[in-house]
Coordinates of C-alpha atoms in Angstrom, one line a residue:
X955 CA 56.7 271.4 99.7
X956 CA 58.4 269.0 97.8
X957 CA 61.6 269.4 95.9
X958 CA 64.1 266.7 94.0
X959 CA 67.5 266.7 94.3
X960 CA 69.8 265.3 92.4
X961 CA 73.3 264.4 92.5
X962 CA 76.2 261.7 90.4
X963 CA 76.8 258.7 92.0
X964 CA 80.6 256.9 91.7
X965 CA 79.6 253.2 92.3
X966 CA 82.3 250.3 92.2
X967 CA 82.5 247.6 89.8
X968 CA 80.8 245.3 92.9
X969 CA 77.9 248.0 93.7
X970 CA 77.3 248.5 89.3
X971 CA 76.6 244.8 89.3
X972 CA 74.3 245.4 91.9
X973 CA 72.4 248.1 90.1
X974 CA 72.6 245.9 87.1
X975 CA 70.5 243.3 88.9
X976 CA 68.4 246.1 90.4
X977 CA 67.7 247.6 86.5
X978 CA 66.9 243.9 85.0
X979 CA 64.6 242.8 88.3
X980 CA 62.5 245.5 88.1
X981 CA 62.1 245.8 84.7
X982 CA 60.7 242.0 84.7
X983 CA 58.3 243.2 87.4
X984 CA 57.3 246.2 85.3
X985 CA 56.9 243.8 82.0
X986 CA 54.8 241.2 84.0
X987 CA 52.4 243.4 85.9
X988 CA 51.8 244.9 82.6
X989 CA 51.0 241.7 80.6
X990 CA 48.8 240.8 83.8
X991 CA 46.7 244.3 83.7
X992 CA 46.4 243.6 79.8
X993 CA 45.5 239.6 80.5
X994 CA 42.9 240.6 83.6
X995 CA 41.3 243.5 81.0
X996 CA 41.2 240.7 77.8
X997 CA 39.7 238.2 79.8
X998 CA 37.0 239.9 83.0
X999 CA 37.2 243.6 81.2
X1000 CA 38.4 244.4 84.7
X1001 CA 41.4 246.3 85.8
X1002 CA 43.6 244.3 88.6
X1003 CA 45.2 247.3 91.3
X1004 CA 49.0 247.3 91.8
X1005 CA 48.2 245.9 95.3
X1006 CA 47.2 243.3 93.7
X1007 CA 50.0 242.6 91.7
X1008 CA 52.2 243.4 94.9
X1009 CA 50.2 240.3 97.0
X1010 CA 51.4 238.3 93.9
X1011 CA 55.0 239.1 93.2
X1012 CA 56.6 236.6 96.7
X1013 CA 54.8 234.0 94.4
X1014 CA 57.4 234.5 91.6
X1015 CA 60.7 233.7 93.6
X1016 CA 60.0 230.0 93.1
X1017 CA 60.7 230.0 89.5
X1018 CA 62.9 233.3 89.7
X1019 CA 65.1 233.5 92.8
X1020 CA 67.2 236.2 91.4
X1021 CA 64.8 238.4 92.5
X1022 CA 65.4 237.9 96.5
X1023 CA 68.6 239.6 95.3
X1024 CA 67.5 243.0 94.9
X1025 CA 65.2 245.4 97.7
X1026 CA 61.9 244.2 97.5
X1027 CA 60.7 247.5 97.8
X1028 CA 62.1 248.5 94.7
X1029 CA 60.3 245.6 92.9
X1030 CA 56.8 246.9 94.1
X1031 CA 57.6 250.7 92.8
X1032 CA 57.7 249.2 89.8
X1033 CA 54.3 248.4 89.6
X1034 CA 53.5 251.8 91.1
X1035 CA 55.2 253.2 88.1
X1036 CA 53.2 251.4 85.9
X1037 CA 50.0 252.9 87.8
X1038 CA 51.5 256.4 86.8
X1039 CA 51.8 255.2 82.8
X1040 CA 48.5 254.3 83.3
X1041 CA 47.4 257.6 84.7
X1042 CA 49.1 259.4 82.3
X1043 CA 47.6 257.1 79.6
X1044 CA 44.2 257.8 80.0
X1045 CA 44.6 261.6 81.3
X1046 CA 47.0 263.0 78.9
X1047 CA 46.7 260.3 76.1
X1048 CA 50.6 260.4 76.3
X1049 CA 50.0 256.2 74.8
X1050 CA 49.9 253.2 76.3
X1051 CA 52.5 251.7 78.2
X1052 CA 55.0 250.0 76.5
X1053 CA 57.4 246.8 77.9
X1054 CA 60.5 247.8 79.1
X1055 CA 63.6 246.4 76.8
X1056 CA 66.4 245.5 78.6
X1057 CA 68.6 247.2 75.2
X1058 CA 67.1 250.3 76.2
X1059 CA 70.6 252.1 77.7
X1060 CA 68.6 254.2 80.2
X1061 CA 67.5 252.2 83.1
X1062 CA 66.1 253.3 86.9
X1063 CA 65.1 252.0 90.0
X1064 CA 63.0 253.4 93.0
X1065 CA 63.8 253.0 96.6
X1066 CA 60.7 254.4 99.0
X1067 CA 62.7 254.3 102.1
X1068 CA 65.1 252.8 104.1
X1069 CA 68.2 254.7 102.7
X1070 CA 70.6 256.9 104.2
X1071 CA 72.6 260.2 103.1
X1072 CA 75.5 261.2 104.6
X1073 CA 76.9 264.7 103.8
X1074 CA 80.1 264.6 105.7
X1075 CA 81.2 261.5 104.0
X1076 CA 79.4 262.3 100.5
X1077 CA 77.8 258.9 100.3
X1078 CA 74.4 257.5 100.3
X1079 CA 73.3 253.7 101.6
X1080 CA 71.1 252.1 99.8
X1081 CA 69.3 248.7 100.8
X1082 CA 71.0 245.8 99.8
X1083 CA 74.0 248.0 98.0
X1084 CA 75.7 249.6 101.1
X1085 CA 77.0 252.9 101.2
X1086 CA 78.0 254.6 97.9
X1087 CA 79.8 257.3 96.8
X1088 CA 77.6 260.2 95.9
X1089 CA 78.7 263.8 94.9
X1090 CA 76.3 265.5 97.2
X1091 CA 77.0 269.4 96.1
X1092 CA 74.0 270.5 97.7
X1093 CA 72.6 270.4 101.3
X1094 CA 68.3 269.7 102.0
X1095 CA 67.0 269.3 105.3
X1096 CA 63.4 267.7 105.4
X1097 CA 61.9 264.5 105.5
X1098 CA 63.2 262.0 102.6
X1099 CA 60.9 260.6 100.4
X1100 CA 61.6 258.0 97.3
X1101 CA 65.2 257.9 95.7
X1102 CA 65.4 257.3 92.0
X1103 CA 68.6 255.6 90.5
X1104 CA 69.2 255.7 87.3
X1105 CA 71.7 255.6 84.5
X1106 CA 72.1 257.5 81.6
X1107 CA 73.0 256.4 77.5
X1108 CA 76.6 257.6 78.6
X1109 CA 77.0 255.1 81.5
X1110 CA 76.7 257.6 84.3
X1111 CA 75.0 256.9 87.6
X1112 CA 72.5 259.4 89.4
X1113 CA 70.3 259.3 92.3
X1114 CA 67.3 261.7 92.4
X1115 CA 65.9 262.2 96.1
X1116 CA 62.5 264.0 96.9
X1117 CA 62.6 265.6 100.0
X1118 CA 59.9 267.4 101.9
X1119 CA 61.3 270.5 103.8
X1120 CA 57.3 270.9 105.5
X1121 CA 56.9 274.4 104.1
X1122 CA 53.9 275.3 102.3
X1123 CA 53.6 276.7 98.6
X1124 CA 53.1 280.5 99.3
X1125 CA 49.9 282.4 98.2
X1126 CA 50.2 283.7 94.8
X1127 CA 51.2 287.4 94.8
X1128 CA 49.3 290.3 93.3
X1129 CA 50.4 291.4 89.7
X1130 CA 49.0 294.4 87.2
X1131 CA 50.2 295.4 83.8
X1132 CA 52.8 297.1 85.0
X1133 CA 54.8 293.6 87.1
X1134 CA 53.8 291.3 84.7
X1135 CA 55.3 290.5 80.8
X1136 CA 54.4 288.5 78.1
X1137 CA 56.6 286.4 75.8
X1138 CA 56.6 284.9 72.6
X1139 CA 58.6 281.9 72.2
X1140 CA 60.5 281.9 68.7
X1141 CA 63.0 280.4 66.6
X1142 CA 65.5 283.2 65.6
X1143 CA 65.3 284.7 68.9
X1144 CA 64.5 282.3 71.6
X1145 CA 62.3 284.3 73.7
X1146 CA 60.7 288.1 72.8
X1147 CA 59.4 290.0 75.8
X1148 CA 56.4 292.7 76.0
X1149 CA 59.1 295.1 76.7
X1150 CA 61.2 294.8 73.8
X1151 CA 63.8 292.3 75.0
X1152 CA 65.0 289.4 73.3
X1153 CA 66.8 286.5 74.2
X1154 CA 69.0 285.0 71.5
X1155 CA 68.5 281.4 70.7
X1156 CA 71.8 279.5 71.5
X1157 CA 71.0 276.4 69.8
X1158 CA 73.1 273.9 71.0
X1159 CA 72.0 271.2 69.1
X1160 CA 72.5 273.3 65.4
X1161 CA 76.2 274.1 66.7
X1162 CA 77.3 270.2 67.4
X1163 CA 74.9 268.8 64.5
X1164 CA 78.2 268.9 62.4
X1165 CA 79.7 266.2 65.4
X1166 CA 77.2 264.6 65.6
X1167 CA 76.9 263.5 62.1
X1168 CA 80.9 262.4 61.7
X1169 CA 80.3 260.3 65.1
X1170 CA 76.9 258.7 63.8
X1171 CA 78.9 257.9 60.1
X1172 CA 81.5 256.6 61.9
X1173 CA 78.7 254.0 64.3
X1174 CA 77.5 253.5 60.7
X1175 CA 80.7 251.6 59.8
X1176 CA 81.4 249.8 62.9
X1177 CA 80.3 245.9 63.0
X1178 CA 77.1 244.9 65.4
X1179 CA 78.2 243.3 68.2
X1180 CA 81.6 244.6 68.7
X1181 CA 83.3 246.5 71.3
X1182 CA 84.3 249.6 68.6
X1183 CA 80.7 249.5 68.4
X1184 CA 79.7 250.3 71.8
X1185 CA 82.5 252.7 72.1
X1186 CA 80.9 254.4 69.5
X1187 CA 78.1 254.6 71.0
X1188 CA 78.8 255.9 73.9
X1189 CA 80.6 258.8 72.1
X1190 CA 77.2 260.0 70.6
X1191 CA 75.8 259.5 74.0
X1192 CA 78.1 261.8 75.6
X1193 CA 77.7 264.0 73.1
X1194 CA 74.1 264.0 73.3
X1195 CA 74.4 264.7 77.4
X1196 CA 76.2 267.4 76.7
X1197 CA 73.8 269.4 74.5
X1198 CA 71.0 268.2 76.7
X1199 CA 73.0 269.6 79.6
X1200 CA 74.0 272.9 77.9
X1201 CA 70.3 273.5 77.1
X1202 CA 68.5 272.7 80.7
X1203 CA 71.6 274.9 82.1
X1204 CA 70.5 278.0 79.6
X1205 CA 67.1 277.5 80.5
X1206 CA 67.5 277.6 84.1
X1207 CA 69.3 280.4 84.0
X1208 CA 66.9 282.1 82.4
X1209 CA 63.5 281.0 84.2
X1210 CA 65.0 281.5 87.4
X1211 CA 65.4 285.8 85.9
X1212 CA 62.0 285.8 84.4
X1213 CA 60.1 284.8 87.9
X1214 CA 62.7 287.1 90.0
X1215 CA 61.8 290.0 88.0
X1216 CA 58.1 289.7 87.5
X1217 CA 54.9 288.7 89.4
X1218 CA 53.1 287.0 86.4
X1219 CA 54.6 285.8 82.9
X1220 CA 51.8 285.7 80.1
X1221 CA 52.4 282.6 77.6
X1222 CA 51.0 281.4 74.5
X1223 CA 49.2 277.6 74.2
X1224 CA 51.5 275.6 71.8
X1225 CA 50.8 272.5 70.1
X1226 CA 54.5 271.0 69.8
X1227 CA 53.6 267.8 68.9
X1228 CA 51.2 269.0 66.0
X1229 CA 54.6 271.7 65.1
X1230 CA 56.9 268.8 64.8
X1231 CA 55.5 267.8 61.9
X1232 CA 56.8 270.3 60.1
X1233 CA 59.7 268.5 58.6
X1234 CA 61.6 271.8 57.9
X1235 CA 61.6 272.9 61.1
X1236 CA 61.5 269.8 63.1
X1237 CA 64.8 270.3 64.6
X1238 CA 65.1 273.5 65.0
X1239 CA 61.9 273.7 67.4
X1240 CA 63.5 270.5 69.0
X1241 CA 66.1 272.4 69.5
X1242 CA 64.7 275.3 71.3
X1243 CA 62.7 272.5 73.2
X1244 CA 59.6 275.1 74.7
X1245 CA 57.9 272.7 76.6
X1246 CA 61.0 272.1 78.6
X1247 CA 61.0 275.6 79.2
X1248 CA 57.6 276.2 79.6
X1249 CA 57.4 273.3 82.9
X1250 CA 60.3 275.1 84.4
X1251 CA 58.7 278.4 84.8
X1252 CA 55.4 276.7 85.9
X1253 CA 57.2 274.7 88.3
X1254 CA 59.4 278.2 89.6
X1255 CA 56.5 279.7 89.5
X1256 CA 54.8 277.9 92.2
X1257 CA 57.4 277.7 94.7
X1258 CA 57.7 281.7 94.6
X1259 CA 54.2 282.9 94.4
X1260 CA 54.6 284.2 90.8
X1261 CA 51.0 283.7 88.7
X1262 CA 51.5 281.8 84.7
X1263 CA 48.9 283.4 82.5
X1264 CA 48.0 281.9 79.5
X1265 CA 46.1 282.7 76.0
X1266 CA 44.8 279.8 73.4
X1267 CA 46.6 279.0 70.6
X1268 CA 44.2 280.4 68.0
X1269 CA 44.2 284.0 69.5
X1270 CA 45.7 285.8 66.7
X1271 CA 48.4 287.6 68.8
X1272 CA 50.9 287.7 65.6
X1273 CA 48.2 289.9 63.7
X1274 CA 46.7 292.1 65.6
X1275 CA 48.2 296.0 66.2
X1276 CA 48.8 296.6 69.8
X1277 CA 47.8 300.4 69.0
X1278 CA 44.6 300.8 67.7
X1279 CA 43.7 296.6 67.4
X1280 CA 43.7 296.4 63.6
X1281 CA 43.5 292.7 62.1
X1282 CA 46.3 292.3 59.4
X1283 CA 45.7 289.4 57.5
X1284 CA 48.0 289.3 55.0
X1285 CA 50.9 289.1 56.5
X1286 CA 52.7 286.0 56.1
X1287 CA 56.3 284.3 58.0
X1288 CA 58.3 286.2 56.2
X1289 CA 57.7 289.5 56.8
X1290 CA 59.5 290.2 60.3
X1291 CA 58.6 294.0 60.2
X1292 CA 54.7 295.6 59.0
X1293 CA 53.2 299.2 59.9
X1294 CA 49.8 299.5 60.9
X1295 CA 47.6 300.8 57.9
X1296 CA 44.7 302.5 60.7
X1297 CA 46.9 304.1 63.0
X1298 CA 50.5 303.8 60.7
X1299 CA 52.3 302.7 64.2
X1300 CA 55.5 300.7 63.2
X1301 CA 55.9 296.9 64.5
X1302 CA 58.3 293.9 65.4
X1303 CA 56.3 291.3 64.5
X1304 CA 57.9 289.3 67.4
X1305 CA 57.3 292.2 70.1
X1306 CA 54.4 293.1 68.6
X1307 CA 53.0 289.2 69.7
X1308 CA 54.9 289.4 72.9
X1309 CA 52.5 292.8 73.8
X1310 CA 49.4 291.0 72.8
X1311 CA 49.8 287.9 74.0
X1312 CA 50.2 290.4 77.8
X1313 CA 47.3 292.2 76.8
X1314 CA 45.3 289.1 75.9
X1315 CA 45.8 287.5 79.3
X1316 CA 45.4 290.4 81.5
X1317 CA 42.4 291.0 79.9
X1318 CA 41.6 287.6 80.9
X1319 CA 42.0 288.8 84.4
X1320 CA 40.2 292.1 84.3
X1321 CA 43.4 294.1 84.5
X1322 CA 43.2 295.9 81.8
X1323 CA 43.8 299.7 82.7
X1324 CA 44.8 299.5 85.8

């Protein structure tokens, strides 16, 4: 099974240089192999393979020798990235691949192999940078894959390291009504369970949007190309980490409870992208950020056995009593409470979606009654 780890890296002023070279090297590798695959499609209608490219790159150290600087290895994951983008392109329709801008203030680097980690010294050695000084709060025993560095908009360093520990996924346990629950995701509340529970929505970015707007006024003022500037900048970035952290932290949290407690979660299919559009509620669903929260219980979900149940986006779960299955279509957004006119049974709107969106889905399964 394989798992990421990821820890903060404390790099001197010599070893940032180094990563500085390492982020501008490979993205010129990224940016040529991509005008090459876009050159080789124009003119053969062919696609060239990264090995290709990989043959290729010794030829560019004549006119660049900077790049005999950096780990070589590091230079061909590059083009393996691109591969990916392309992947993604044309099975997600995620859009093309775009070139790399050295402006951009997030920048990464791959290393397959050849590195070292050291837990009793808290440092890591990476080819061509030497060893480095790594917060390594958390222990992993298993074969090491490839090591991602990076740097973040706020200037931090990190290293992300896939290991695999040799253990295999575990066979998906059985579930009935009874050890599974449904959820709507929402707004108001950030998450409404079949049975009743709601979990309020902290929004994190709506509490430092005030911040956020006197430190992006105060950018506004500053003169391009100065150092005020970039101090500014790096305010909002921080700023931003810190919202970004407080929401994966919440979310962890509460993924990690949801697959402890049951054996299958039920979920409703959302379109964010097409929900986005919504100007007035742009940010707020931004905010809750569902699809973040959705790939950590699928991902939790795998490494304990726990089943992911989903219903299509058009099933009118929001509608439709969970008593007797009568179809209200009048009500609108507003109303947050309606009784049943067949049976007269009282509903939450948002637990009342929560129980069929659980009823849907088991129902999917053939567990219905049991």
């Amino acid at each position: 099974m394989l798992k990421a780890y990821k820890y903060r890296m404390y790099p001197t002023k010599q070893q940032e240089e180094m990563f500085s070279k390492h982020f501008g090297c490979v993205r010129v590798i990224y940016n040529w192999a991509l005008e090459q695959k876009i050159k080789s499609y124009e003119q053969d209608g062919k696609a060239i393979s990264r090995f290709t490219l990989n043959k290729t790159i010794p030829t560019l150290y004549k006119d660049m020798e900077w790049l005999k600087e950096v780990n070589s290895q590091s230079l061909r994951g590059a083009t393996l990235n691109l591969d990916n983008a392309f992947t993604r392109f044309f099975r997600e329709k995620t859009g093309f691949p775009k070139f790399k801008s050295k402006k951009n203030p997030v920048q990464s680097f791959s290393v397959p192999q050849y590195y070292k980690v050291d837990f009793e010294t808290n440092k890591v050695k990476l080819p061509k940078i030497g060893w480095i000084k790594t917060k390594l709060h958390r222990h992993f025993d298993g074969n090491l894959k490839t090591a991602t560095v990076s740097k973040t908009s706020s200037g931090k360093y990190f290293i992300s390291i896939l290991v695999d520990d040799g253990k295999e996924l575990p066979d998906k346990q059985d579930f009935d009504e009874n050890s599974a629950v449904g959820i709507d995701v929402g707004i108001k509340d950030f998450a409404i369970m079949s049975n009743g529970e709601k979990i309020d929505n902290p929004r994190h970015l709506n509490n430092s949007v005030k911040r956020l707007k006197v430190l992006q006024k105060r950018l506004s003022r500053k003169q391009r190309g100065s150092k005020n500037r970039d101090k500014a900048k790096q305010q909002i970035a921080k700023l931003h980490e810190k919202i970004a952290n407080q929401r994966n932290d919440f979310q962890h949290k509460l993924t990690s409870r949801l697959i402890s407690e049951n054996q299958a979660i039920a979920l409703e299919t959302l379109t964010v992208s097409g929900m986005l559009k919504n100007h007035k509620l742009a940010q707020s669903i931004s905010d809750v950020s569902w699809s973040s929260f959705v790939t950590k219980l699928e991902y939790k979900a795998e490494w304990y056995g726990k089943s992911i149940l989903r219903i299509g986006q058009f099933e009118p779960s929001t509608k439709i009593c969970n008593v007797c299955g009568y179809h209200n279509n009048n009500i609108t957004l507003v109303e947050r409470q309606w009784q049943c006119p067949d049976c007269g049974a009282s509903h939450d709107r948002d637990v009342n979606a929560a129980i069929n969106i659980k009823k849907f889905a088991l129902n999917k399964q053939n567990l219905i009654g049991i």
